[in-house]
Structure formats: C-alpha cells, structure tokens
C-alpha cells in the first residue's frame, strides 16, 4: 500500500515507525511529472532498501523569477499510479507553506562548485536545491538517497554537501535514461513542439561525436568543442547556453584531454526550452 503524506508531523510519525521496525530507508527526491528516469531511481531504491520514500515538491526556491515555476508540469494522480508500480511506500507531497512556513533565511551554497556550468546561468538555482534537499534529508532521515547523473552538477553538489556536513547517509548516482533517439528524458521535454522534439536529440549527437573524436585520438578540447557546436548550430531554433569539457570533480575547464574521465556537459535552448545533458568519458 502506498501512503500520501502532505504534512510534516505525519511524515515524521511514519518515518519513526519505519525506524522502530529497523527498516533501511531509501529516498528519491523529485519535482514530479514522472518519466522512466525517475522510475529507474525508484526501482533501484526499491531493490536496495526496505522502506521507500519519495518526495514530490516543485521547489520555488530553486526557480529564478523569470523561470518556469508556474508552467512546470504537475500531474499528481498519474504520479501516484506510477510510484505504485515502482513499489514506493510513501510519497511526501508538501505544500510550499509546509516547507517554508516563515520564509527561508538559511541557504546553503558551495561556491567553488556552483560557479560553473548551470550555476553560471542560474545563480540562485543550486543554493535553492541544496537547501531543499538538506531540509528533506532532515525530515526523511534516509539511509540511502538516489539522484540521476542527468543532473550531474546537482549530484556532485549534494555528495559534497553530505560530506561537508557529516550527514549520516549514502548518496547513489544512477545512469541517464534516454529515449531511443538519445534524448535524455526530462519533465521539460513535454514543452517541445513536434519539430523541436525532432531537433532535441542534437545534444546527444554532439556528445556522441565528442566520444568518437576522443576515441580516435583527438586531444584538443577547442577542436572537440568546435565540432560539437557545429552539430548543434546546424539545427534551427537552437541556442547553446554552455558547452564545456571539465574536470568531473572540480568542474573546471580543461584545455587538453590528458586524464580520464572528463565530463562533457551542455545546456541548449531548443525554442524556449532549456535542455541539459552530459557524458563522462
Ligand atoms: P527532477 O524531478 O527533475 O528534479 O528529477 C528528480 C531526480 O530524477 C533527479 O535526481 C534527476 O537527476 C533524476 N532524473 C531526471 N531525469 C533523469 C533521466 N533521464 N535519467 C536518470 N535520472 C533522471
């Protein structure tokens, strides 16, 4: 049976009961609008833990006023049905008032890691993510929490936060789930028009091109980036936000490929929709 909980006291009660029964608690935080990417995290958590909690919260703190908070897809009924199929025990679905009753003065940041890639164009995004994930960890007290590599920078930040704040939990990163044509699944893909949807796999094509070039021995990063850019710029209605080849631990730019792995990460606007993707090579 799946339980839907909206209020914090009720959540704490359920968590306490699970703890008393010595259950290992797994946790998957989400913003809802589930697709196979979310479900892959839940299924893995189901296999590896005893009591599986997920959260659905479109966190206002991580959206800039100009971003898509209002428009972000919400589909609770369908999400509950999908969560059931993945064997979720409890869905925490708080209101913004539950999470931020008196405003949120305490905000977390890891400037050395947020000042790269997505953090450059979305400066308030990661402090919002770190703060809400920290709050959710305090409420759910998971033993293991699961995140997708799709949001590589987010996962790296959360791992670092857990270490820096001596959190008593494990963070596990799960592989990117893709459509058949390579497009990484995302709740925002539904914003794409049919023609934009046909364009969108160019992100993954560019990543594959980079992998091919490196495999063939190309070591110059400007060369690789130039070829990737030309694949994306050849498509109508695309605009590259960033495209970087970086050290996967520090997210700093590299000039040549001298060590492995490297992280290739990009964000591209297709029409008005901002898509992200990455690979580790
Ligand atoms: P979101 O609802 O977008 O905040 O995502 C919730 C979790 O699902 C995050 O840890 C994401 O990284 C993960 N996720 C989103 N899309 C994918 C995907 N295509 N493959 C794997 N994990 C994903």
PDB file of C-alpha atoms and ligand atoms in Angstrom:
ATOM      1  CA  UNK A   1       0.000   0.000   0.000  1.00  0.00           C
ATOM      2  CA  UNK A   2       1.200   3.488  -0.840  1.00  0.00           C
ATOM      3  CA  UNK A   3       0.728   6.385   1.603  1.00  0.00           C
ATOM      4  CA  UNK A   4       0.424  10.010   0.521  1.00  0.00           C
ATOM      5  CA  UNK A   5       1.540  12.471   3.174  1.00  0.00           C
ATOM      6  CA  UNK A   6       1.158  16.247   2.924  1.00  0.00           C
ATOM      7  CA  UNK A   7       2.114  17.360   6.431  1.00  0.00           C
ATOM      8  CA  UNK A   8       5.446  17.207   8.233  1.00  0.00           C
ATOM      9  CA  UNK A   9       4.191  15.803  11.583  1.00  0.00           C
ATOM     10  CA  UNK A  10       2.563  12.873   9.773  1.00  0.00           C
ATOM     11  CA  UNK A  11       5.722  12.252   7.765  1.00  0.00           C
ATOM     12  CA  UNK A  12       7.809  12.209  10.936  1.00  0.00           C
ATOM     13  CA  UNK A  13       5.409   9.723  12.517  1.00  0.00           C
ATOM     14  CA  UNK A  14       5.693   7.338   9.569  1.00  0.00           C
ATOM     15  CA  UNK A  15       9.479   7.653   9.492  1.00  0.00           C
ATOM     16  CA  UNK A  16       9.682   6.943  13.223  1.00  0.00           C
ATOM     17  CA  UNK A  17       7.566   3.805  12.754  1.00  0.00           C
ATOM     18  CA  UNK A  18       9.820   2.582   9.942  1.00  0.00           C
ATOM     19  CA  UNK A  19      12.895   3.254  12.091  1.00  0.00           C
ATOM     20  CA  UNK A  20      11.378   1.328  15.006  1.00  0.00           C
ATOM     21  CA  UNK A  21      10.871  -1.605  12.656  1.00  0.00           C
ATOM     22  CA  UNK A  22      14.589  -1.297  11.746  1.00  0.00           C
ATOM     23  CA  UNK A  23      13.841  -0.590   8.098  1.00  0.00           C
ATOM     24  CA  UNK A  24      16.580   0.752   5.843  1.00  0.00           C
ATOM     25  CA  UNK A  25      15.090   3.954   4.423  1.00  0.00           C
ATOM     26  CA  UNK A  26      15.583   4.788   0.741  1.00  0.00           C
ATOM     27  CA  UNK A  27      14.741   8.246  -0.585  1.00  0.00           C
ATOM     28  CA  UNK A  28      14.223   9.742  -4.056  1.00  0.00           C
ATOM     29  CA  UNK A  29      13.536  13.497  -4.093  1.00  0.00           C
ATOM     30  CA  UNK A  30      11.715  14.715  -7.220  1.00  0.00           C
ATOM     31  CA  UNK A  31       9.625  17.515  -8.668  1.00  0.00           C
ATOM     32  CA  UNK A  32       7.075  15.043 -10.080  1.00  0.00           C
ATOM     33  CA  UNK A  33       5.829  14.653 -13.671  1.00  0.00           C
ATOM     34  CA  UNK A  34       7.352  11.199 -13.656  1.00  0.00           C
ATOM     35  CA  UNK A  35       9.070   9.512 -16.573  1.00  0.00           C
ATOM     36  CA  UNK A  36      11.297   6.453 -16.848  1.00  0.00           C
ATOM     37  CA  UNK A  37      14.277   8.411 -15.457  1.00  0.00           C
ATOM     38  CA  UNK A  38      12.502   8.981 -12.149  1.00  0.00           C
ATOM     39  CA  UNK A  39      11.166   5.434 -12.131  1.00  0.00           C
ATOM     40  CA  UNK A  40      14.641   3.948 -12.684  1.00  0.00           C
ATOM     41  CA  UNK A  41      15.794   5.673  -9.482  1.00  0.00           C
ATOM     42  CA  UNK A  42      12.765   4.392  -7.571  1.00  0.00           C
ATOM     43  CA  UNK A  43      13.194   0.830  -8.822  1.00  0.00           C
ATOM     44  CA  UNK A  44      16.825   0.781  -7.785  1.00  0.00           C
ATOM     45  CA  UNK A  45      15.952   2.213  -4.370  1.00  0.00           C
ATOM     46  CA  UNK A  46      13.213  -0.427  -4.068  1.00  0.00           C
ATOM     47  CA  UNK A  47      15.775  -3.182  -4.654  1.00  0.00           C
ATOM     48  CA  UNK A  48      18.332  -1.777  -2.232  1.00  0.00           C
ATOM     49  CA  UNK A  49      16.221  -0.503   0.693  1.00  0.00           C
ATOM     50  CA  UNK A  50      13.250  -1.629   2.830  1.00  0.00           C
ATOM     51  CA  UNK A  51      11.134   1.491   3.162  1.00  0.00           C
ATOM     52  CA  UNK A  52      10.989   3.654   0.053  1.00  0.00           C
ATOM     53  CA  UNK A  53      10.095   7.313   0.425  1.00  0.00           C
ATOM     54  CA  UNK A  54       9.862   9.746  -2.477  1.00  0.00           C
ATOM     55  CA  UNK A  55       9.069  13.438  -2.390  1.00  0.00           C
ATOM     56  CA  UNK A  56       7.212  15.468  -4.994  1.00  0.00           C
ATOM     57  CA  UNK A  57       7.844  19.155  -4.496  1.00  0.00           C
ATOM     58  CA  UNK A  58       8.225  21.824  -7.155  1.00  0.00           C
ATOM     59  CA  UNK A  59      10.590  23.874  -5.038  1.00  0.00           C
ATOM     60  CA  UNK A  60      10.060  27.619  -5.562  1.00  0.00           C
ATOM     61  CA  UNK A  61      13.458  28.387  -4.018  1.00  0.00           C
ATOM     62  CA  UNK A  62      15.312  26.850  -6.964  1.00  0.00           C
ATOM     63  CA  UNK A  63      13.474  28.770  -9.687  1.00  0.00           C
ATOM     64  CA  UNK A  64      14.512  32.242 -10.752  1.00  0.00           C
ATOM     65  CA  UNK A  65      11.502  34.648 -11.061  1.00  0.00           C
ATOM     66  CA  UNK A  66      11.925  34.524 -14.858  1.00  0.00           C
ATOM     67  CA  UNK A  67      11.871  30.717 -14.992  1.00  0.00           C
ATOM     68  CA  UNK A  68       9.073  28.177 -15.459  1.00  0.00           C
ATOM     69  CA  UNK A  69       7.815  27.624 -11.862  1.00  0.00           C
ATOM     70  CA  UNK A  70       4.159  28.288 -12.759  1.00  0.00           C
ATOM     71  CA  UNK A  71       4.316  26.336 -16.013  1.00  0.00           C
ATOM     72  CA  UNK A  72       6.218  23.335 -14.586  1.00  0.00           C
ATOM     73  CA  UNK A  73       4.129  20.170 -15.223  1.00  0.00           C
ATOM     74  CA  UNK A  74       2.083  18.855 -12.303  1.00  0.00           C
ATOM     75  CA  UNK A  75       0.250  15.506 -12.532  1.00  0.00           C
ATOM     76  CA  UNK A  76      -0.221  14.104  -9.041  1.00  0.00           C
ATOM     77  CA  UNK A  77      -2.772  11.386  -9.879  1.00  0.00           C
ATOM     78  CA  UNK A  78      -0.628   9.907 -12.616  1.00  0.00           C
ATOM     79  CA  UNK A  79       2.497  10.196 -10.455  1.00  0.00           C
ATOM     80  CA  UNK A  80       0.847   8.255  -7.627  1.00  0.00           C
ATOM     81  CA  UNK A  81      -0.104   5.483 -10.060  1.00  0.00           C
ATOM     82  CA  UNK A  82       3.444   5.346 -11.463  1.00  0.00           C
ATOM     83  CA  UNK A  83       5.025   5.412  -7.998  1.00  0.00           C
ATOM     84  CA  UNK A  84       2.810   2.439  -7.072  1.00  0.00           C
ATOM     85  CA  UNK A  85       4.182   0.435  -9.989  1.00  0.00           C
ATOM     86  CA  UNK A  86       7.710   1.171  -8.758  1.00  0.00           C
ATOM     87  CA  UNK A  87       6.884  -0.120  -5.263  1.00  0.00           C
ATOM     88  CA  UNK A  88       7.063   3.205  -3.406  1.00  0.00           C
ATOM     89  CA  UNK A  89       5.879   3.045   0.233  1.00  0.00           C
ATOM     90  CA  UNK A  90       5.374   6.718   0.957  1.00  0.00           C
ATOM     91  CA  UNK A  91       5.020   9.893  -1.110  1.00  0.00           C
ATOM     92  CA  UNK A  92       5.768  13.127   0.683  1.00  0.00           C
ATOM     93  CA  UNK A  93       3.935  15.871  -1.183  1.00  0.00           C
ATOM     94  CA  UNK A  94       4.283  19.036   0.881  1.00  0.00           C
ATOM     95  CA  UNK A  95       2.908  22.480   0.145  1.00  0.00           C
ATOM     96  CA  UNK A  96       5.335  25.395  -0.127  1.00  0.00           C
ATOM     97  CA  UNK A  97       3.923  26.622   3.213  1.00  0.00           C
ATOM     98  CA  UNK A  98       4.839  23.333   4.875  1.00  0.00           C
ATOM     99  CA  UNK A  99       8.390  23.632   3.606  1.00  0.00           C
ATOM    100  CA  UNK A 100       8.840  27.386   4.070  1.00  0.00           C
ATOM    101  CA  UNK A 101       6.387  28.486   6.787  1.00  0.00           C
ATOM    102  CA  UNK A 102       8.350  31.536   7.876  1.00  0.00           C
ATOM    103  CA  UNK A 103      10.398  32.185   4.755  1.00  0.00           C
ATOM    104  CA  UNK A 104      13.820  30.607   4.359  1.00  0.00           C
ATOM    105  CA  UNK A 105      16.711  32.628   5.723  1.00  0.00           C
ATOM    106  CA  UNK A 106      19.264  29.826   5.930  1.00  0.00           C
ATOM    107  CA  UNK A 107      20.556  28.997   2.485  1.00  0.00           C
ATOM    108  CA  UNK A 108      23.353  26.606   1.583  1.00  0.00           C
ATOM    109  CA  UNK A 109      25.909  27.108  -1.144  1.00  0.00           C
ATOM    110  CA  UNK A 110      29.185  25.583  -2.323  1.00  0.00           C
ATOM    111  CA  UNK A 111      30.541  28.479  -4.400  1.00  0.00           C
ATOM    112  CA  UNK A 112      33.539  26.621  -5.846  1.00  0.00           C
ATOM    113  CA  UNK A 113      31.140  24.113  -7.457  1.00  0.00           C
ATOM    114  CA  UNK A 114      28.087  26.272  -8.144  1.00  0.00           C
ATOM    115  CA  UNK A 115      30.058  28.843 -10.132  1.00  0.00           C
ATOM    116  CA  UNK A 116      30.310  26.591 -13.209  1.00  0.00           C
ATOM    117  CA  UNK A 117      28.078  25.065 -15.900  1.00  0.00           C
ATOM    118  CA  UNK A 118      24.381  25.508 -14.963  1.00  0.00           C
ATOM    119  CA  UNK A 119      25.220  27.656 -11.929  1.00  0.00           C
ATOM    120  CA  UNK A 120      26.617  30.362 -14.213  1.00  0.00           C
ATOM    121  CA  UNK A 121      23.311  30.982 -15.960  1.00  0.00           C
ATOM    122  CA  UNK A 122      21.109  30.035 -12.977  1.00  0.00           C
ATOM    123  CA  UNK A 123      22.895  31.619  -9.977  1.00  0.00           C
ATOM    124  CA  UNK A 124      20.110  31.017  -7.425  1.00  0.00           C
ATOM    125  CA  UNK A 125      19.281  27.506  -8.624  1.00  0.00           C
ATOM    126  CA  UNK A 126      21.782  25.344  -6.737  1.00  0.00           C
ATOM    127  CA  UNK A 127      21.526  27.180  -3.398  1.00  0.00           C
ATOM    128  CA  UNK A 128      17.774  26.508  -3.705  1.00  0.00           C
ATOM    129  CA  UNK A 129      18.382  22.831  -4.493  1.00  0.00           C
ATOM    130  CA  UNK A 130      20.934  22.298  -1.711  1.00  0.00           C
ATOM    131  CA  UNK A 131      18.697  23.993   0.834  1.00  0.00           C
ATOM    132  CA  UNK A 132      15.593  21.983  -0.012  1.00  0.00           C
ATOM    133  CA  UNK A 133      17.469  18.678  -0.249  1.00  0.00           C
ATOM    134  CA  UNK A 134      19.059  19.347   3.117  1.00  0.00           C
ATOM    135  CA  UNK A 135      15.618  20.053   4.612  1.00  0.00           C
ATOM    136  CA  UNK A 136      14.198  16.898   3.034  1.00  0.00           C
ATOM    137  CA  UNK A 137      17.106  14.822   4.360  1.00  0.00           C
ATOM    138  CA  UNK A 138      16.419  16.206   7.862  1.00  0.00           C
ATOM    139  CA  UNK A 139      12.754  15.228   7.580  1.00  0.00           C
ATOM    140  CA  UNK A 140      13.082  11.811   5.916  1.00  0.00           C
ATOM    141  CA  UNK A 141      16.383  10.758   7.548  1.00  0.00           C
ATOM    142  CA  UNK A 142      17.220   8.375   4.696  1.00  0.00           C
ATOM    143  CA  UNK A 143      19.981   5.785   4.818  1.00  0.00           C
ATOM    144  CA  UNK A 144      20.446   5.990   1.053  1.00  0.00           C
ATOM    145  CA  UNK A 145      19.290   8.717  -1.314  1.00  0.00           C
ATOM    146  CA  UNK A 146      19.260   8.372  -5.106  1.00  0.00           C
ATOM    147  CA  UNK A 147      19.971  11.001  -7.760  1.00  0.00           C
ATOM    148  CA  UNK A 148      20.326  10.934 -11.543  1.00  0.00           C
ATOM    149  CA  UNK A 149      23.518  11.636 -13.467  1.00  0.00           C
ATOM    150  CA  UNK A 150      21.266  13.649 -15.801  1.00  0.00           C
ATOM    151  CA  UNK A 151      21.755  16.489 -13.296  1.00  0.00           C
ATOM    152  CA  UNK A 152      25.468  15.810 -12.837  1.00  0.00           C
ATOM    153  CA  UNK A 153      26.335  19.116 -11.170  1.00  0.00           C
ATOM    154  CA  UNK A 154      23.426  18.758  -8.744  1.00  0.00           C
ATOM    155  CA  UNK A 155      24.513  15.238  -7.789  1.00  0.00           C
ATOM    156  CA  UNK A 156      28.110  16.363  -7.269  1.00  0.00           C
ATOM    157  CA  UNK A 157      26.979  19.243  -5.047  1.00  0.00           C
ATOM    158  CA  UNK A 158      24.753  17.008  -2.949  1.00  0.00           C
ATOM    159  CA  UNK A 159      27.563  14.498  -2.464  1.00  0.00           C
ATOM    160  CA  UNK A 160      29.859  17.308  -1.350  1.00  0.00           C
ATOM    161  CA  UNK A 161      27.207  18.728   0.993  1.00  0.00           C
ATOM    162  CA  UNK A 162      26.745  15.292   2.588  1.00  0.00           C
ATOM    163  CA  UNK A 163      30.487  15.016   3.241  1.00  0.00           C
ATOM    164  CA  UNK A 164      30.954  18.610   4.410  1.00  0.00           C
ATOM    165  CA  UNK A 165      28.019  18.443   6.830  1.00  0.00           C
ATOM    166  CA  UNK A 166      28.842  14.941   8.149  1.00  0.00           C
ATOM    167  CA  UNK A 167      25.498  13.614   7.001  1.00  0.00           C
ATOM    168  CA  UNK A 168      24.829  10.084   8.007  1.00  0.00           C
ATOM    169  CA  UNK A 169      23.666   8.770   4.646  1.00  0.00           C
ATOM    170  CA  UNK A 170      24.860   7.394   1.332  1.00  0.00           C
ATOM    171  CA  UNK A 171      24.293   9.166  -1.977  1.00  0.00           C
ATOM    172  CA  UNK A 172      23.962   6.993  -5.068  1.00  0.00           C
ATOM    173  CA  UNK A 173      24.090   8.312  -8.623  1.00  0.00           C
ATOM    174  CA  UNK A 174      22.102   6.462 -11.305  1.00  0.00           C
ATOM    175  CA  UNK A 175      22.670   6.442 -15.094  1.00  0.00           C
ATOM    176  CA  UNK A 176      20.819   8.703 -17.530  1.00  0.00           C
ATOM    177  CA  UNK A 177      17.725   7.145 -19.087  1.00  0.00           C
ATOM    178  CA  UNK A 178      17.250   8.170 -22.731  1.00  0.00           C
ATOM    179  CA  UNK A 179      14.679   7.969 -25.492  1.00  0.00           C
ATOM    180  CA  UNK A 180      15.534   5.666 -28.389  1.00  0.00           C
ATOM    181  CA  UNK A 181      16.956   8.592 -30.353  1.00  0.00           C
ATOM    182  CA  UNK A 182      19.221   9.544 -27.464  1.00  0.00           C
ATOM    183  CA  UNK A 183      17.270  12.452 -25.979  1.00  0.00           C
ATOM    184  CA  UNK A 184      17.674  12.346 -22.199  1.00  0.00           C
ATOM    185  CA  UNK A 185      14.277  12.008 -20.526  1.00  0.00           C
ATOM    186  CA  UNK A 186      13.181  15.172 -18.776  1.00  0.00           C
ATOM    187  CA  UNK A 187       9.902  16.569 -17.469  1.00  0.00           C
ATOM    188  CA  UNK A 188      10.634  19.625 -19.609  1.00  0.00           C
ATOM    189  CA  UNK A 189      10.661  17.604 -22.865  1.00  0.00           C
ATOM    190  CA  UNK A 190       6.892  17.971 -22.933  1.00  0.00           C
ATOM    191  CA  UNK A 191       7.324  21.694 -23.627  1.00  0.00           C
ATOM    192  CA  UNK A 192       8.825  20.828 -27.032  1.00  0.00           C
ATOM    193  CA  UNK A 193       6.719  21.199 -30.177  1.00  0.00           C
ATOM    194  CA  UNK A 194       6.867  18.236 -32.609  1.00  0.00           C
ATOM    195  CA  UNK A 195       9.529  19.954 -34.727  1.00  0.00           C
ATOM    196  CA  UNK A 196      11.566  20.955 -31.658  1.00  0.00           C
ATOM    197  CA  UNK A 197      11.301  17.373 -30.437  1.00  0.00           C
ATOM    198  CA  UNK A 198      12.895  16.247 -33.706  1.00  0.00           C
ATOM    199  CA  UNK A 199      15.697  18.771 -33.158  1.00  0.00           C
ATOM    200  CA  UNK A 200      16.352  17.930 -29.499  1.00  0.00           C
ATOM    201  CA  UNK A 201      18.467  14.744 -29.987  1.00  0.00           C
ATOM    202  CA  UNK A 202      21.242  17.005 -31.374  1.00  0.00           C
ATOM    203  CA  UNK A 203      22.522  17.382 -27.784  1.00  0.00           C
ATOM    204  CA  UNK A 204      23.184  13.667 -27.536  1.00  0.00           C
ATOM    205  CA  UNK A 205      24.507  13.511 -31.106  1.00  0.00           C
ATOM    206  CA  UNK A 206      27.061  16.176 -30.190  1.00  0.00           C
ATOM    207  CA  UNK A 207      28.084  14.205 -27.084  1.00  0.00           C
ATOM    208  CA  UNK A 208      28.477  11.025 -29.153  1.00  0.00           C
ATOM    209  CA  UNK A 209      30.558  12.923 -31.705  1.00  0.00           C
ATOM    210  CA  UNK A 210      32.889  14.037 -28.887  1.00  0.00           C
ATOM    211  CA  UNK A 211      33.203  10.462 -27.666  1.00  0.00           C
ATOM    212  CA  UNK A 212      34.061   9.305 -31.196  1.00  0.00           C
ATOM    213  CA  UNK A 213      36.691  12.015 -31.631  1.00  0.00           C
ATOM    214  CA  UNK A 214      38.337  11.202 -28.317  1.00  0.00           C
ATOM    215  CA  UNK A 215      38.287   7.510 -29.173  1.00  0.00           C
ATOM    216  CA  UNK A 216      40.077   8.287 -32.436  1.00  0.00           C
ATOM    217  CA  UNK A 217      42.768  10.158 -30.529  1.00  0.00           C
ATOM    218  CA  UNK A 218      41.672  13.799 -30.628  1.00  0.00           C
ATOM    219  CA  UNK A 219      43.042  15.522 -27.523  1.00  0.00           C
ATOM    220  CA  UNK A 220      42.474  19.202 -28.274  1.00  0.00           C
ATOM    221  CA  UNK A 221      39.430  20.396 -26.393  1.00  0.00           C
ATOM    222  CA  UNK A 222      38.819  23.522 -28.530  1.00  0.00           C
ATOM    223  CA  UNK A 223      38.705  21.210 -31.583  1.00  0.00           C
ATOM    224  CA  UNK A 224      36.199  18.870 -29.955  1.00  0.00           C
ATOM    225  CA  UNK A 225      34.035  21.760 -28.773  1.00  0.00           C
ATOM    226  CA  UNK A 226      34.093  23.357 -32.241  1.00  0.00           C
ATOM    227  CA  UNK A 227      32.768  20.151 -33.838  1.00  0.00           C
ATOM    228  CA  UNK A 228      30.109  19.712 -31.158  1.00  0.00           C
ATOM    229  CA  UNK A 229      28.956  23.319 -31.562  1.00  0.00           C
ATOM    230  CA  UNK A 230      28.629  22.922 -35.304  1.00  0.00           C
ATOM    231  CA  UNK A 231      26.309  19.910 -34.858  1.00  0.00           C
ATOM    232  CA  UNK A 232      24.012  21.914 -32.602  1.00  0.00           C
ATOM    233  CA  UNK A 233      24.189  25.172 -34.535  1.00  0.00           C
ATOM    234  CA  UNK A 234      23.234  23.317 -37.729  1.00  0.00           C
ATOM    235  CA  UNK A 235      19.766  22.806 -36.204  1.00  0.00           C
ATOM    236  CA  UNK A 236      17.134  25.530 -36.394  1.00  0.00           C
ATOM    237  CA  UNK A 237      15.943  27.273 -33.211  1.00  0.00           C
ATOM    238  CA  UNK A 238      18.838  26.084 -31.042  1.00  0.00           C
ATOM    239  CA  UNK A 239      20.966  28.329 -28.858  1.00  0.00           C
ATOM    240  CA  UNK A 240      23.868  26.987 -26.821  1.00  0.00           C
ATOM    241  CA  UNK A 241      23.856  28.211 -23.210  1.00  0.00           C
ATOM    242  CA  UNK A 242      27.121  26.438 -22.413  1.00  0.00           C
ATOM    243  CA  UNK A 243      29.158  23.542 -23.736  1.00  0.00           C
ATOM    244  CA  UNK A 244      32.163  22.617 -21.602  1.00  0.00           C
ATOM    245  CA  UNK A 245      34.649  19.823 -21.142  1.00  0.00           C
ATOM    246  CA  UNK A 246      35.640  19.828 -17.489  1.00  0.00           C
ATOM    247  CA  UNK A 247      37.316  18.003 -14.657  1.00  0.00           C
ATOM    248  CA  UNK A 248      34.438  15.914 -13.233  1.00  0.00           C
ATOM    249  CA  UNK A 249      35.438  16.578  -9.596  1.00  0.00           C
ATOM    250  CA  UNK A 250      36.051  20.339  -9.728  1.00  0.00           C
ATOM    251  CA  UNK A 251      34.028  21.280 -12.860  1.00  0.00           C
ATOM    252  CA  UNK A 252      36.917  23.476 -14.034  1.00  0.00           C
ATOM    253  CA  UNK A 253      37.598  23.771 -17.759  1.00  0.00           C
ATOM    254  CA  UNK A 254      40.271  21.603 -19.358  1.00  0.00           C
ATOM    255  CA  UNK A 255      42.434  22.559 -22.344  1.00  0.00           C
ATOM    256  CA  UNK A 256      43.535  19.120 -23.428  1.00  0.00           C
ATOM    257  CA  UNK A 257      42.436  15.626 -22.653  1.00  0.00           C
ATOM    258  CA  UNK A 258      45.298  14.360 -20.550  1.00  0.00           C
ATOM    259  CA  UNK A 259      43.380  12.363 -17.991  1.00  0.00           C
ATOM    260  CA  UNK A 260      40.202  10.334 -17.799  1.00  0.00           C
ATOM    261  CA  UNK A 261      37.435  10.611 -17.026  1.00  0.00           C
ATOM    262  CA  UNK A 262      36.400  14.000 -18.351  1.00  0.00           C
ATOM    263  CA  UNK A 263      32.888  15.381 -18.114  1.00  0.00           C
ATOM    264  CA  UNK A 264      31.300  16.834 -21.224  1.00  0.00           C
ATOM    265  CA  UNK A 265      28.264  18.874 -20.234  1.00  0.00           C
ATOM    266  CA  UNK A 266      25.967  21.159 -22.154  1.00  0.00           C
ATOM    267  CA  UNK A 267      22.800  23.205 -21.905  1.00  0.00           C
ATOM    268  CA  UNK A 268      20.986  24.183 -25.075  1.00  0.00           C
ATOM    269  CA  UNK A 269      17.814  26.147 -25.666  1.00  0.00           C
ATOM    270  CA  UNK A 270      15.548  24.461 -28.187  1.00  0.00           C
ATOM    271  CA  UNK A 271      12.988  27.176 -28.784  1.00  0.00           C
ATOM    272  CA  UNK A 272      12.314  28.486 -25.279  1.00  0.00           C
ATOM    273  CA  UNK A 273      13.027  25.174 -23.576  1.00  0.00           C
ATOM    274  CA  UNK A 274      16.394  24.735 -21.918  1.00  0.00           C
ATOM    275  CA  UNK A 275      17.682  21.156 -22.148  1.00  0.00           C
ATOM    276  CA  UNK A 276      20.756  19.729 -20.420  1.00  0.00           C
ATOM    277  CA  UNK A 277      22.784  16.589 -20.990  1.00  0.00           C
ATOM    278  CA  UNK A 278      26.238  15.189 -20.243  1.00  0.00           C
ATOM    279  CA  UNK A 279      28.552  12.215 -20.538  1.00  0.00           C
ATOM    280  CA  UNK A 280      31.559  11.031 -18.632  1.00  0.00           C
ATOM    281  CA  UNK A 281      34.322   9.798 -20.913  1.00  0.00           C
TER     282      UNK A 281
HETATM  283  P1  LIG B   1      13.508  16.171 -11.116  1.00  0.00           P
HETATM  284  O1  LIG B   1      12.101  15.734 -10.869  1.00  0.00           O
HETATM  285  O2  LIG B   1      13.736  16.698 -12.486  1.00  0.00           O
HETATM  286  O3  LIG B   1      14.021  17.070 -10.018  1.00  0.00           O
HETATM  287  O4  LIG B   1      14.398  14.860 -11.039  1.00  0.00           O
HETATM  288  C1  LIG B   1      14.402  14.036  -9.906  1.00  0.00           C
HETATM  289  C2  LIG B   1      15.566  13.081  -9.995  1.00  0.00           C
HETATM  290  O5  LIG B   1      15.456  12.296 -11.174  1.00  0.00           O
HETATM  291  C3  LIG B   1      16.920  13.810 -10.062  1.00  0.00           C
HETATM  292  O6  LIG B   1      17.862  13.118  -9.259  1.00  0.00           O
HETATM  293  C4  LIG B   1      17.261  13.706 -11.526  1.00  0.00           C
HETATM  294  O7  LIG B   1      18.650  13.729 -11.780  1.00  0.00           O
HETATM  295  C5  LIG B   1      16.671  12.345 -11.884  1.00  0.00           C
HETATM  296  N1  LIG B   1      16.450  12.270 -13.337  1.00  0.00           N
HETATM  297  C6  LIG B   1      15.795  13.159 -14.116  1.00  0.00           C
HETATM  298  N2  LIG B   1      15.835  12.780 -15.417  1.00  0.00           N
HETATM  299  C7  LIG B   1      16.556  11.637 -15.460  1.00  0.00           C
HETATM  300  C8  LIG B   1      16.968  10.756 -16.513  1.00  0.00           C
HETATM  301  N3  LIG B   1      16.658  10.976 -17.786  1.00  0.00           N
HETATM  302  N4  LIG B   1      17.702   9.677 -16.174  1.00  0.00           N
HETATM  303  C9  LIG B   1      18.050   9.430 -14.885  1.00  0.00           C
HETATM  304  N5  LIG B   1      17.685  10.218 -13.845  1.00  0.00           N
HETATM  305  C10 LIG B   1      16.954  11.308 -14.129  1.00  0.00           C
END
